[in-house]
mmCIF file of C-alpha atoms and ligand atoms in Angstrom:
data_model
loop_
_atom_site.group_PDB
_atom_site.id
_atom_site.type_symbol
_atom_site.label_atom_id
_atom_site.label_comp_id
_atom_site.label_asym_id
_atom_site.label_seq_id
_atom_site.Cartn_x
_atom_site.Cartn_y
_atom_site.Cartn_z
ATOM 1 C CA UNK A 164 52.254 25.081 10.614
ATOM 2 C CA UNK A 165 50.312 22.171 9.158
ATOM 3 C CA UNK A 166 46.861 23.563 8.425
ATOM 4 C CA UNK A 167 46.413 26.736 6.411
ATOM 5 C CA UNK A 168 42.895 27.977 5.672
ATOM 6 C CA UNK A 169 42.178 30.572 2.974
ATOM 7 C CA UNK A 170 38.850 32.422 2.585
ATOM 8 C CA UNK A 171 38.650 33.107 -1.131
ATOM 9 C CA UNK A 172 36.611 34.416 -4.026
ATOM 10 C CA UNK A 173 37.245 33.603 -7.651
ATOM 11 C CA UNK A 174 40.165 34.840 -9.686
ATOM 12 C CA UNK A 175 42.149 36.677 -6.991
ATOM 13 C CA UNK A 176 41.667 33.867 -4.530
ATOM 14 C CA UNK A 177 42.581 31.197 -7.067
ATOM 15 C CA UNK A 178 45.784 32.991 -8.052
ATOM 16 C CA UNK A 179 46.732 33.354 -4.405
ATOM 17 C CA UNK A 180 46.103 29.645 -3.792
ATOM 18 C CA UNK A 181 48.312 28.760 -6.776
ATOM 19 C CA UNK A 182 51.166 30.761 -5.239
ATOM 20 C CA UNK A 183 50.573 29.326 -1.775
ATOM 21 C CA UNK A 184 50.633 25.782 -3.199
ATOM 22 C CA UNK A 185 53.804 26.668 -5.123
ATOM 23 C CA UNK A 186 55.487 27.970 -1.957
ATOM 24 C CA UNK A 187 54.481 24.815 -0.114
ATOM 25 C CA UNK A 188 55.921 22.606 -2.874
ATOM 26 C CA UNK A 189 59.122 24.670 -3.015
ATOM 27 C CA UNK A 190 59.459 24.779 0.779
ATOM 28 C CA UNK A 191 59.694 28.598 0.781
ATOM 29 C CA UNK A 192 56.950 29.178 3.369
ATOM 30 C CA UNK A 193 58.658 29.784 6.722
ATOM 31 C CA UNK A 194 57.580 27.382 9.443
ATOM 32 C CA UNK A 195 55.186 25.474 7.165
ATOM 33 C CA UNK A 196 55.534 21.677 7.187
ATOM 34 C CA UNK A 197 56.076 20.127 3.725
ATOM 35 C CA UNK A 198 52.967 17.981 4.254
ATOM 36 C CA UNK A 199 50.819 20.926 5.348
ATOM 37 C CA UNK A 200 47.234 21.000 4.113
ATOM 38 C CA UNK A 201 45.556 23.975 2.460
ATOM 39 C CA UNK A 202 41.810 24.407 2.852
ATOM 40 C CA UNK A 203 40.044 26.932 0.620
ATOM 41 C CA UNK A 204 36.671 28.182 1.831
ATOM 42 C CA UNK A 205 35.083 29.658 -1.287
ATOM 43 C CA UNK A 206 32.378 32.274 -1.716
ATOM 44 C CA UNK A 207 29.174 30.869 -3.193
ATOM 45 C CA UNK A 208 27.090 34.040 -3.387
ATOM 46 C CA UNK A 209 28.143 34.693 -6.993
ATOM 47 C CA UNK A 210 26.274 31.475 -7.817
ATOM 48 C CA UNK A 211 23.247 31.565 -10.058
ATOM 49 C CA UNK A 212 20.689 29.329 -11.710
ATOM 50 C CA UNK A 213 20.690 29.690 -15.489
ATOM 51 C CA UNK A 214 18.939 27.530 -18.110
ATOM 52 C CA UNK A 215 17.989 25.245 -15.211
ATOM 53 C CA UNK A 216 21.627 24.726 -14.220
ATOM 54 C CA UNK A 217 23.407 25.724 -11.000
ATOM 55 C CA UNK A 218 26.537 27.703 -11.801
ATOM 56 C CA UNK A 219 29.174 28.288 -9.096
ATOM 57 C CA UNK A 220 31.744 30.711 -10.528
ATOM 58 C CA UNK A 221 34.082 31.017 -7.530
ATOM 59 C CA UNK A 222 34.106 27.285 -6.739
ATOM 60 C CA UNK A 223 34.707 26.497 -10.427
ATOM 61 C CA UNK A 224 37.409 29.150 -10.856
ATOM 62 C CA UNK A 225 39.366 27.737 -7.897
ATOM 63 C CA UNK A 226 38.765 24.131 -9.028
ATOM 64 C CA UNK A 227 39.709 24.759 -12.671
ATOM 65 C CA UNK A 228 42.671 27.021 -11.827
ATOM 66 C CA UNK A 229 44.243 24.609 -9.333
ATOM 67 C CA UNK A 230 43.207 21.605 -11.445
ATOM 68 C CA UNK A 231 44.888 23.164 -14.498
ATOM 69 C CA UNK A 232 41.689 23.292 -16.531
ATOM 70 C CA UNK A 233 41.242 27.067 -16.466
ATOM 71 C CA UNK A 234 41.467 29.395 -19.421
ATOM 72 C CA UNK A 235 44.207 31.551 -17.907
ATOM 73 C CA UNK A 236 43.613 34.395 -20.385
ATOM 74 C CA UNK A 237 40.017 34.883 -19.272
ATOM 75 C CA UNK A 238 40.647 33.824 -15.699
ATOM 76 C CA UNK A 239 37.394 31.872 -15.688
ATOM 77 C CA UNK A 240 35.888 28.925 -17.582
ATOM 78 C CA UNK A 241 37.655 26.136 -19.357
ATOM 79 C CA UNK A 242 40.677 26.249 -21.618
ATOM 80 C CA UNK A 243 40.192 25.028 -25.213
ATOM 81 C CA UNK A 244 36.557 25.966 -24.805
ATOM 82 C CA UNK A 245 33.925 26.038 -27.566
ATOM 83 C CA UNK A 246 30.642 27.934 -27.512
ATOM 84 C CA UNK A 247 28.270 25.896 -29.715
ATOM 85 C CA UNK A 248 25.536 25.571 -27.097
ATOM 86 C CA UNK A 249 25.784 29.280 -26.302
ATOM 87 C CA UNK A 250 25.409 30.094 -30.010
ATOM 88 C CA UNK A 251 22.453 27.715 -30.370
ATOM 89 C CA UNK A 252 20.703 29.262 -27.354
ATOM 90 C CA UNK A 253 21.245 32.697 -28.886
ATOM 91 C CA UNK A 254 19.837 31.434 -32.190
ATOM 92 C CA UNK A 255 16.665 30.504 -30.321
ATOM 93 C CA UNK A 256 16.664 33.986 -28.836
ATOM 94 C CA UNK A 257 16.935 32.515 -25.348
ATOM 95 C CA UNK A 258 18.204 35.039 -22.788
ATOM 96 C CA UNK A 259 20.536 35.660 -21.159
ATOM 97 C CA UNK A 260 22.951 35.772 -24.043
ATOM 98 C CA UNK A 261 25.427 37.944 -22.137
ATOM 99 C CA UNK A 262 26.737 35.141 -19.905
ATOM 100 C CA UNK A 263 29.468 32.988 -21.458
ATOM 101 C CA UNK A 264 28.534 29.358 -20.920
ATOM 102 C CA UNK A 265 31.117 27.194 -22.686
ATOM 103 C CA UNK A 266 30.445 23.662 -23.901
ATOM 104 C CA UNK A 267 33.056 22.073 -21.616
ATOM 105 C CA UNK A 268 31.975 24.224 -18.676
ATOM 106 C CA UNK A 269 28.374 23.131 -19.206
ATOM 107 C CA UNK A 270 29.349 19.556 -18.351
ATOM 108 C CA UNK A 271 30.365 20.734 -14.872
ATOM 109 C CA UNK A 272 27.023 22.475 -14.396
ATOM 110 C CA UNK A 273 25.113 19.429 -15.678
ATOM 111 C CA UNK A 274 26.907 17.091 -13.244
ATOM 112 C CA UNK A 275 26.463 19.541 -10.360
ATOM 113 C CA UNK A 276 22.775 20.118 -11.091
ATOM 114 C CA UNK A 277 22.056 16.407 -11.404
ATOM 115 C CA UNK A 278 23.734 15.726 -8.054
ATOM 116 C CA UNK A 279 21.959 18.634 -6.334
ATOM 117 C CA UNK A 280 18.641 17.405 -7.687
ATOM 118 C CA UNK A 281 19.459 13.913 -6.437
ATOM 119 C CA UNK A 282 19.754 15.472 -2.967
ATOM 120 C CA UNK A 283 23.507 15.827 -2.542
ATOM 121 C CA UNK A 284 24.560 19.042 -0.752
ATOM 122 C CA UNK A 285 26.833 21.459 -2.626
ATOM 123 C CA UNK A 286 29.762 20.436 -0.394
ATOM 124 C CA UNK A 287 29.484 16.792 -1.514
ATOM 125 C CA UNK A 288 29.001 17.848 -5.136
ATOM 126 C CA UNK A 289 32.156 19.953 -4.919
ATOM 127 C CA UNK A 290 34.065 17.043 -3.386
ATOM 128 C CA UNK A 291 32.910 14.799 -6.249
ATOM 129 C CA UNK A 292 33.903 17.311 -8.949
ATOM 130 C CA UNK A 293 37.293 17.764 -7.270
ATOM 131 C CA UNK A 294 37.943 14.017 -7.531
ATOM 132 C CA UNK A 295 38.397 14.675 -11.244
ATOM 133 C CA UNK A 296 40.267 17.963 -10.942
ATOM 134 C CA UNK A 297 42.550 17.133 -7.969
ATOM 135 C CA UNK A 298 43.121 20.821 -7.072
ATOM 136 C CA UNK A 299 45.614 19.910 -4.353
ATOM 137 C CA UNK A 300 43.637 21.849 -1.738
ATOM 138 C CA UNK A 301 40.474 20.954 0.148
ATOM 139 C CA UNK A 302 37.757 23.098 -1.457
ATOM 140 C CA UNK A 303 34.772 23.898 0.747
ATOM 141 C CA UNK A 304 31.736 25.973 -0.181
ATOM 142 C CA UNK A 305 31.189 28.611 2.513
ATOM 143 C CA UNK A 306 27.657 27.213 2.925
ATOM 144 C CA UNK A 307 25.430 24.547 1.373
ATOM 145 C CA UNK A 308 22.516 26.964 1.564
ATOM 146 C CA UNK A 309 21.414 29.198 -1.280
ATOM 147 C CA UNK A 310 22.905 32.703 -0.988
ATOM 148 C CA UNK A 311 22.924 35.186 -3.865
ATOM 149 C CA UNK A 312 24.524 38.626 -4.106
ATOM 150 C CA UNK A 313 22.219 41.111 -5.788
ATOM 151 C CA UNK A 314 23.111 44.704 -6.624
ATOM 152 C CA UNK A 315 20.717 47.653 -6.633
ATOM 153 C CA UNK A 316 21.405 50.090 -9.454
ATOM 154 C CA UNK A 317 19.739 53.298 -10.529
ATOM 155 C CA UNK A 318 16.745 52.797 -12.831
ATOM 156 C CA UNK A 319 14.903 55.992 -13.835
ATOM 157 C CA UNK A 320 12.037 53.899 -15.240
ATOM 158 C CA UNK A 321 11.143 52.294 -11.928
ATOM 159 C CA UNK A 322 9.009 54.048 -9.288
ATOM 160 C CA UNK A 323 11.676 53.495 -6.637
ATOM 161 C CA UNK A 324 14.340 54.825 -9.031
ATOM 162 C CA UNK A 325 16.216 51.565 -8.498
ATOM 163 C CA UNK A 326 16.375 48.078 -9.943
ATOM 164 C CA UNK A 327 18.042 45.030 -8.437
ATOM 165 C CA UNK A 328 20.160 42.785 -10.646
ATOM 166 C CA UNK A 329 21.992 39.555 -9.842
ATOM 167 C CA UNK A 330 25.677 40.113 -9.188
ATOM 168 C CA UNK A 331 26.562 38.300 -12.429
ATOM 169 C CA UNK A 332 24.426 40.675 -14.470
ATOM 170 C CA UNK A 333 26.052 43.626 -12.704
ATOM 171 C CA UNK A 334 29.560 42.274 -13.322
ATOM 172 C CA UNK A 335 29.211 40.575 -16.724
ATOM 173 C CA UNK A 336 26.466 42.431 -18.596
ATOM 174 C CA UNK A 337 26.928 45.860 -17.009
ATOM 175 C CA UNK A 338 30.684 45.427 -16.583
ATOM 176 C CA UNK A 339 30.279 47.094 -13.155
ATOM 177 C CA UNK A 340 30.167 50.371 -15.084
ATOM 178 C CA UNK A 341 27.059 51.669 -13.304
ATOM 179 C CA UNK A 342 27.261 52.739 -9.674
ATOM 180 C CA UNK A 343 26.115 50.104 -7.205
ATOM 181 C CA UNK A 344 23.600 51.821 -4.926
ATOM 182 C CA UNK A 345 23.621 48.946 -2.467
ATOM 183 C CA UNK A 346 24.516 45.284 -2.313
ATOM 184 C CA UNK A 347 22.184 42.710 -0.798
ATOM 185 C CA UNK A 348 23.117 39.162 0.098
ATOM 186 C CA UNK A 349 19.905 37.246 -0.385
ATOM 187 C CA UNK A 350 19.662 34.346 2.084
ATOM 188 C CA UNK A 351 22.884 35.146 3.950
ATOM 189 C CA UNK A 352 21.327 35.632 7.401
ATOM 190 C CA UNK A 353 19.607 32.256 7.169
ATOM 191 C CA UNK A 354 22.679 30.417 5.910
ATOM 192 C CA UNK A 355 24.779 28.071 8.022
ATOM 193 C CA UNK A 356 28.495 27.371 7.496
ATOM 194 C CA UNK A 357 29.096 24.408 5.207
ATOM 195 C CA UNK A 358 30.444 21.119 6.579
ATOM 196 C CA UNK A 359 34.012 21.558 7.789
ATOM 197 C CA UNK A 360 34.015 25.354 7.449
ATOM 198 C CA UNK A 361 34.047 26.322 11.141
ATOM 199 C CA UNK A 362 36.546 23.570 11.983
ATOM 200 C CA UNK A 363 38.792 24.634 9.083
ATOM 201 C CA UNK A 364 39.023 28.034 10.798
ATOM 202 C CA UNK A 365 39.129 27.041 14.472
ATOM 203 C CA UNK A 366 41.584 24.171 13.888
ATOM 204 C CA UNK A 367 43.848 26.083 11.488
ATOM 205 C CA UNK A 368 47.424 27.086 12.290
ATOM 206 C CA UNK A 369 47.015 30.073 9.959
ATOM 207 C CA UNK A 370 43.996 31.782 8.382
ATOM 208 C CA UNK A 371 44.525 33.985 5.329
ATOM 209 C CA UNK A 372 42.223 36.544 3.715
ATOM 210 C CA UNK A 373 43.756 36.743 0.199
ATOM 211 C CA UNK A 374 43.328 39.748 -2.117
ATOM 212 C CA UNK A 375 39.797 38.717 -3.138
ATOM 213 C CA UNK A 376 36.942 41.194 -3.145
ATOM 214 C CA UNK A 377 36.515 42.346 0.473
ATOM 215 C CA UNK A 378 32.775 42.952 0.042
ATOM 216 C CA UNK A 379 31.296 40.335 -2.290
ATOM 217 C CA UNK A 380 33.832 37.531 -1.737
ATOM 218 C CA UNK A 381 35.714 37.573 1.580
ATOM 219 C CA UNK A 382 33.054 39.797 3.101
ATOM 220 C CA UNK A 383 30.308 37.384 2.121
ATOM 221 C CA UNK A 384 32.110 34.404 3.628
ATOM 222 C CA UNK A 385 32.602 36.312 6.889
ATOM 223 C CA UNK A 386 28.909 37.205 6.723
ATOM 224 C CA UNK A 387 27.789 33.573 6.986
ATOM 225 C CA UNK A 388 26.488 33.367 10.583
ATOM 226 C CA UNK A 389 29.114 31.585 12.680
ATOM 227 C CA UNK A 390 32.111 32.369 10.473
ATOM 228 C CA UNK A 391 32.963 35.734 12.029
ATOM 229 C CA UNK A 392 32.715 34.109 15.463
ATOM 230 C CA UNK A 393 35.026 31.285 14.333
ATOM 231 C CA UNK A 394 37.558 33.864 13.104
ATOM 232 C CA UNK A 395 37.308 35.649 16.436
ATOM 233 C CA UNK A 396 37.740 32.448 18.436
ATOM 234 C CA UNK A 397 40.428 30.589 16.480
ATOM 235 C CA UNK A 398 43.885 30.242 18.042
ATOM 236 C CA UNK A 399 45.327 30.704 14.552
ATOM 237 C CA UNK A 400 46.637 34.108 13.523
ATOM 238 C CA UNK A 401 44.390 35.747 10.896
ATOM 239 C CA UNK A 402 46.280 37.720 8.242
ATOM 240 C CA UNK A 403 44.915 39.559 5.228
ATOM 241 C CA UNK A 404 46.448 40.867 2.010
ATOM 242 C CA UNK A 405 45.090 44.110 0.631
ATOM 243 C CA UNK A 406 43.100 43.823 -2.622
ATOM 244 C CA UNK A 407 43.451 47.596 -2.989
ATOM 245 C CA UNK A 408 46.798 48.882 -4.255
ATOM 246 C CA UNK A 409 47.523 52.551 -4.776
ATOM 247 C CA UNK A 410 43.891 53.461 -4.158
ATOM 248 C CA UNK A 411 42.311 51.114 -6.663
ATOM 249 C CA UNK A 412 41.590 47.427 -7.165
ATOM 250 C CA UNK A 413 43.993 45.369 -9.228
ATOM 251 C CA UNK A 414 41.165 43.558 -11.069
ATOM 252 C CA UNK A 415 37.448 43.084 -10.593
ATOM 253 C CA UNK A 416 35.119 45.524 -8.948
ATOM 254 C CA UNK A 417 36.298 45.964 -5.339
ATOM 255 C CA UNK A 418 36.311 49.736 -5.845
ATOM 256 C CA UNK A 419 32.633 49.869 -6.795
ATOM 257 C CA UNK A 420 31.644 47.458 -4.031
ATOM 258 C CA UNK A 421 33.559 49.299 -1.294
ATOM 259 C CA UNK A 422 32.055 52.602 -2.407
ATOM 260 C CA UNK A 423 28.548 51.087 -2.321
ATOM 261 C CA UNK A 424 29.005 50.201 1.361
ATOM 262 C CA UNK A 425 30.616 53.528 2.219
ATOM 263 C CA UNK A 426 34.138 52.237 2.790
ATOM 264 C CA UNK A 427 37.025 54.305 1.451
ATOM 265 C CA UNK A 428 38.908 52.603 -1.390
ATOM 266 C CA UNK A 429 42.242 52.319 0.420
ATOM 267 C CA UNK A 430 44.519 49.553 1.655
ATOM 268 C CA UNK A 431 44.279 50.804 5.216
ATOM 269 C CA UNK A 432 40.547 51.439 5.018
ATOM 270 C CA UNK A 433 39.876 47.828 4.033
ATOM 271 C CA UNK A 434 41.904 46.605 7.020
ATOM 272 C CA UNK A 435 39.906 48.835 9.327
ATOM 273 C CA UNK A 436 36.720 47.605 7.648
ATOM 274 C CA UNK A 437 37.631 44.024 8.583
ATOM 275 C CA UNK A 438 38.670 45.263 12.031
ATOM 276 C CA UNK A 439 41.256 44.158 14.566
ATOM 277 C CA UNK A 440 40.508 40.896 16.329
ATOM 278 C CA UNK A 441 40.879 42.762 19.625
ATOM 279 C CA UNK A 442 37.853 44.879 18.650
ATOM 280 C CA UNK A 443 34.229 43.661 18.717
ATOM 281 C CA UNK A 444 33.463 41.801 15.467
ATOM 282 C CA UNK A 445 37.001 42.363 14.172
ATOM 283 C CA UNK A 446 38.814 39.502 12.437
ATOM 284 C CA UNK A 447 42.378 40.640 11.638
ATOM 285 C CA UNK A 448 45.619 40.149 13.520
ATOM 286 C CA UNK A 449 47.742 41.384 10.627
ATOM 287 C CA UNK A 450 47.470 43.020 7.209
ATOM 288 C CA UNK A 451 49.858 43.321 4.262
ATOM 289 C CA UNK A 452 49.760 46.407 2.064
ATOM 290 C CA UNK A 453 51.651 46.969 -1.169
ATOM 291 C CA UNK A 454 54.854 49.015 -1.026
ATOM 292 C CA UNK A 455 52.974 51.843 -2.790
ATOM 293 C CA UNK A 456 50.773 52.073 0.301
ATOM 294 C CA UNK A 457 53.608 52.057 2.846
ATOM 295 C CA UNK A 458 52.306 55.404 4.130
ATOM 296 C CA UNK A 459 49.240 53.569 5.451
ATOM 297 C CA UNK A 460 51.129 51.093 7.673
ATOM 298 C CA UNK A 461 51.036 53.329 10.748
ATOM 299 C CA UNK A 462 47.295 53.892 10.303
ATOM 300 C CA UNK A 463 46.644 50.135 10.219
ATOM 301 C CA UNK A 464 48.867 49.533 13.253
ATOM 302 C CA UNK A 465 47.004 52.286 15.094
ATOM 303 C CA UNK A 466 43.837 50.214 14.539
ATOM 304 C CA UNK A 467 45.472 47.345 16.462
ATOM 305 C CA UNK A 468 46.432 45.360 13.360
ATOM 306 C CA UNK A 469 50.079 44.407 12.692
ATOM 307 C CA UNK A 470 51.060 45.692 9.253
ATOM 308 C CA UNK A 471 53.877 45.585 6.718
ATOM 309 C CA UNK A 472 54.362 46.929 3.183
ATOM 310 C CA UNK A 473 55.595 44.365 0.650
ATOM 311 C CA UNK A 474 55.163 43.808 -3.125
ATOM 312 C CA UNK A 475 51.561 42.592 -3.542
ATOM 313 C CA UNK A 476 51.391 41.946 -7.299
ATOM 314 C CA UNK A 477 50.663 38.278 -8.026
ATOM 315 C CA UNK A 478 52.703 38.417 -11.235
ATOM 316 C CA UNK A 479 53.715 34.763 -11.039
ATOM 317 C CA UNK A 480 53.573 31.859 -8.611
ATOM 318 C CA UNK A 481 56.926 32.723 -7.013
ATOM 319 C CA UNK A 482 55.874 36.338 -6.388
ATOM 320 C CA UNK A 483 52.610 35.151 -4.849
ATOM 321 C CA UNK A 484 54.462 32.590 -2.723
ATOM 322 C CA UNK A 485 56.676 35.410 -1.464
ATOM 323 C CA UNK A 486 53.546 37.363 -0.482
ATOM 324 C CA UNK A 487 52.322 34.333 1.462
ATOM 325 C CA UNK A 488 55.757 34.017 3.124
ATOM 326 C CA UNK A 489 55.646 37.707 4.086
ATOM 327 C CA UNK A 490 52.193 37.184 5.605
ATOM 328 C CA UNK A 491 53.482 34.256 7.623
ATOM 329 C CA UNK A 492 56.528 36.202 8.780
ATOM 330 C CA UNK A 493 54.312 39.096 9.844
ATOM 331 C CA UNK A 494 52.285 36.899 12.185
ATOM 332 C CA UNK A 495 55.236 34.790 13.322
ATOM 333 C CA UNK A 496 57.572 37.594 14.366
ATOM 334 C CA UNK A 497 57.265 39.833 17.415
ATOM 335 C CA UNK A 498 55.511 43.162 16.695
ATOM 336 C CA UNK A 499 57.628 45.762 14.970
ATOM 337 C CA UNK A 500 59.835 43.261 13.138
ATOM 338 C CA UNK A 501 60.054 43.647 9.372
ATOM 339 C CA UNK A 502 58.160 41.119 7.244
HETATM 340 N N1 LIG B 844 32.909 36.573 -16.487
HETATM 341 C C1 LIG B 844 32.746 37.439 -17.527
HETATM 342 O O1 LIG B 844 33.295 38.540 -17.473
HETATM 343 N N2 LIG B 844 31.991 37.113 -18.624
HETATM 344 C C2 LIG B 844 31.343 35.939 -18.717
HETATM 345 O O2 LIG B 844 30.647 35.687 -19.715
HETATM 346 C C3 LIG B 844 31.513 34.980 -17.648
HETATM 347 C C4 LIG B 844 30.921 33.715 -17.705
HETATM 348 C C5 LIG B 844 31.213 32.795 -16.668
HETATM 349 C C6 LIG B 844 30.716 31.486 -16.735
HETATM 350 C C7 LIG B 844 31.006 30.582 -15.720
HETATM 351 C C8 LIG B 844 31.802 30.979 -14.646
HETATM 352 O O3 LIG B 844 32.097 30.088 -13.665
HETATM 353 C C9 LIG B 844 32.313 32.279 -14.553
HETATM 354 C C10 LIG B 844 32.011 33.184 -15.579
HETATM 355 N N3 LIG B 844 32.518 34.488 -15.523
HETATM 356 C C11 LIG B 844 32.324 35.359 -16.552
HETATM 357 C C12 LIG B 844 33.336 34.950 -14.396
HETATM 358 C C13 LIG B 844 32.477 35.316 -13.187
HETATM 359 O O4 LIG B 844 31.562 36.319 -13.479
HETATM 360 C C14 LIG B 844 33.459 35.721 -12.083
HETATM 361 O O5 LIG B 844 34.372 34.688 -11.982
HETATM 362 C C15 LIG B 844 32.947 35.828 -10.683
HETATM 363 O O6 LIG B 844 31.638 35.646 -10.503
HETATM 364 C C16 LIG B 844 33.417 37.164 -10.153
HETATM 365 O O7 LIG B 844 34.492 36.910 -9.319
#
């Protein structure tokens, strides 16, 4: 294998990519050439305009994490960050005050916004920013078009009984503590895959859906018209790793998002949600569940998706690399073999 493509969100996707890169460097990925390339196709629907600046949380989390600029405690934003601008904005009473814009992070948004306003597409902006950060993977926005995830929540004061908030307000200000009635992906139907996205899937030797949010991260990428078709058509095996362990998400808000689209919060249910590639619209050849969900392996296999139960906690780079190796073994071995 020389070309591995990963469809990823923010923190979960970035951690998986760190482990995959570690496994590549250590030579512990079976059948993967030492000079293999990793392409990360990142979700851009968490993006938002704030204070006149374009903020791309998932692209930045992958770029900072792999470029060693991330604050690993928070999992987002820059290490050694300061918050003077945020404090000054608050002193002026400028909203929103609930979103943490750090001084160092602001430089990224200023550069990106200047380039976008000069006419560069997000893909070229991302390439330029990565020249500084050298993430060691090719980082592609899923689309150069504007797509935003908005969440409808209950609002007794509104005539419809609902109010729609941007995903970031749902996640950061509301801490995903209110039920999501429905999730809308503004602009998704009109979006086209970013430069290199379809080729990164159709020309891959392996495509991985890491344990990112299956609805608002991986799901959004698959929702870009043309991406699902590319996943269906690629000669590469497509393998996913369950973001749900023991009936709940490890981090983030996958549980709330799955519930809002009527999908059971289970490792097997997510696999069936993505569907077997042999089924119309399905994308998966194989699916890894955590050992705690070993009882769901048969259910996933019955859906036409190869499945194995392995440790799925990304506790460190070596553990994550082992997860990637198990995924590769699952799609490289004949059916029924252990991963
Ligand atoms: N997450 C938070 O929980 N609180 C924040 O104040 C916050 C600010 C922020 C600023 C820039 C950025 O790139 C990410 C930021 N995030 C913050 C994380 C972000 O909400 C998530 O990374 C994704 O959107 C969800 O995966």
